[in-house]
Tab-separated table of C-alpha atoms in Angstrom:
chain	number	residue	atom	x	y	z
A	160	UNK	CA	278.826	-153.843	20.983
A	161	UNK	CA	281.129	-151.117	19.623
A	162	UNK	CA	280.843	-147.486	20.363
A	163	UNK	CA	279.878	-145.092	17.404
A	164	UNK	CA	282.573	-142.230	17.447
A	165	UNK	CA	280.906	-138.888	18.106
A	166	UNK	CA	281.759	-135.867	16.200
A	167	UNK	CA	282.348	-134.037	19.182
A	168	UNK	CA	284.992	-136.343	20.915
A	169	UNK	CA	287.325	-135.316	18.932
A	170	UNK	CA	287.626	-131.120	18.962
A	171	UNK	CA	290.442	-129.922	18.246
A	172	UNK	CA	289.115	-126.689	17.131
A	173	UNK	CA	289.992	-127.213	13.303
A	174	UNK	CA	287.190	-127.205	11.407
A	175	UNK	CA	286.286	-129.033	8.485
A	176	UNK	CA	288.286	-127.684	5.899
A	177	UNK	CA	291.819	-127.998	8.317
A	178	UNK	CA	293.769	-130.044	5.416
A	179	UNK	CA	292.531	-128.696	2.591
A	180	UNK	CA	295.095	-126.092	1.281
A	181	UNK	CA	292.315	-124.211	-1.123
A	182	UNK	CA	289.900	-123.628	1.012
A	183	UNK	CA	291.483	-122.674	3.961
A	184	UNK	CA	292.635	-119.485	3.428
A	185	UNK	CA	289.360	-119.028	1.682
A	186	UNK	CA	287.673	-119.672	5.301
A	187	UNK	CA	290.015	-117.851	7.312
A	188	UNK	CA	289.110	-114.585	5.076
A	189	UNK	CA	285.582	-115.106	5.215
A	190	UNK	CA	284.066	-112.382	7.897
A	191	UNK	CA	279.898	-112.650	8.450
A	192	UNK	CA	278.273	-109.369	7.839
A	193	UNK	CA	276.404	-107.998	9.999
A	194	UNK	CA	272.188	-107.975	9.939
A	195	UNK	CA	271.068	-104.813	8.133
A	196	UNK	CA	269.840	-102.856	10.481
A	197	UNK	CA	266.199	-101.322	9.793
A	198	UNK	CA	265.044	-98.282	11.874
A	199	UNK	CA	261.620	-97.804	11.604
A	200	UNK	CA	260.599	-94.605	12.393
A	201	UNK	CA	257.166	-93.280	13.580
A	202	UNK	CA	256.578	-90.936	10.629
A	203	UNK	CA	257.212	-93.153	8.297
A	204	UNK	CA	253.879	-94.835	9.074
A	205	UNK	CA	252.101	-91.344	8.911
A	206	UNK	CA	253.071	-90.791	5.574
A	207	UNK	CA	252.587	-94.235	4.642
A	208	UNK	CA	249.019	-93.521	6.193
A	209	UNK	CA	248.177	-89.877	4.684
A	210	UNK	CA	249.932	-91.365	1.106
A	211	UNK	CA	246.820	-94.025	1.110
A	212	UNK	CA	244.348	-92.048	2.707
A	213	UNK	CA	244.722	-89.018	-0.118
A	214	UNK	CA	244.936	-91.564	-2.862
A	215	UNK	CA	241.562	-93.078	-1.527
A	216	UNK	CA	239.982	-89.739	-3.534
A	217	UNK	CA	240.365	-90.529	-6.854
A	218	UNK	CA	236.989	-91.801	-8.658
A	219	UNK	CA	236.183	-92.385	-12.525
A	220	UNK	CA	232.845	-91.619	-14.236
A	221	UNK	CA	232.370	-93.687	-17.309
A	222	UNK	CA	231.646	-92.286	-20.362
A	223	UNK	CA	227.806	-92.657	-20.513
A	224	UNK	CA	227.385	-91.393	-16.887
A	225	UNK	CA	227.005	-88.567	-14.803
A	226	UNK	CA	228.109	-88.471	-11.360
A	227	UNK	CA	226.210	-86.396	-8.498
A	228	UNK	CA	228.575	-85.083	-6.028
A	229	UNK	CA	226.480	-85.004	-2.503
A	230	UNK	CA	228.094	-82.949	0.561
A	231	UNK	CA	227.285	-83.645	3.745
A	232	UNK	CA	224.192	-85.622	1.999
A	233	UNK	CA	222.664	-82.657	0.030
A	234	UNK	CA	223.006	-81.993	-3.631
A	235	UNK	CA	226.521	-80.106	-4.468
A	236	UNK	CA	227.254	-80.908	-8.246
A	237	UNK	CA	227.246	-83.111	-11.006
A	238	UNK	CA	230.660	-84.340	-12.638
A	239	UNK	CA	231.275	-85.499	-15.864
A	240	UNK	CA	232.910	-88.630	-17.389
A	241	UNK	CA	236.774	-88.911	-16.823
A	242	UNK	CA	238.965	-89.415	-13.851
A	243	UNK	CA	238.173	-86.932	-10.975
A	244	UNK	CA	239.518	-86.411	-7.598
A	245	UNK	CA	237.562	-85.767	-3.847
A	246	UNK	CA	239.038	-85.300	-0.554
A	247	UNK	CA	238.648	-88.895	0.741
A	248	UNK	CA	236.128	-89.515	2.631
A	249	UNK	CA	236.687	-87.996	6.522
A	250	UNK	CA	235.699	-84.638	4.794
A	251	UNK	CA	233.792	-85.421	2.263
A	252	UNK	CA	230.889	-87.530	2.974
């Protein structure tokens, strides 16, 4: 039974491309770039935090309604229809 040839018998270090004349200097230029690096950095994620936590406020009364505004569960005021805005809910409520 004959031996299959392996692809790595033969390495002579030439690549693929070794004797084509187009693509070789092509190849030879060719540098890999280097991973962009990311730093994360801890305050990021508080202001990522506080960003969502502040937009959490907003609130819309539709137009046939009347919204009761309670704080710290007692009666504080009544809002009318439109977009409005509350300090989220860690004061609040």
């Amino acid at each position: 039974m004959a031996k299959i040839p392996s692809p790595w018998d033969d390495n002579d270090d030439k690549g693929p491309w070794a004797d084509n004349d187009i693509i070789t200097p092509k190849v030879k230029q060719f540098k890999p770039k280097k991973p962009v690096e990311i730093e994360i950095k801890w305050w990021w994620g508080v202001i990522i935090v506080l960003v969502i936590w502040l937009g959490s406020g907003f609130y819309q009364v539709q137009p046939n309604e009347e919204a009761v505004v309670l704080r710290f569960g007692a009666y504080n005021d009544t809002t009318t229809p439109g977009l409005h805005y509350h300090l989220p809910p860690d004061r609040n409520h």
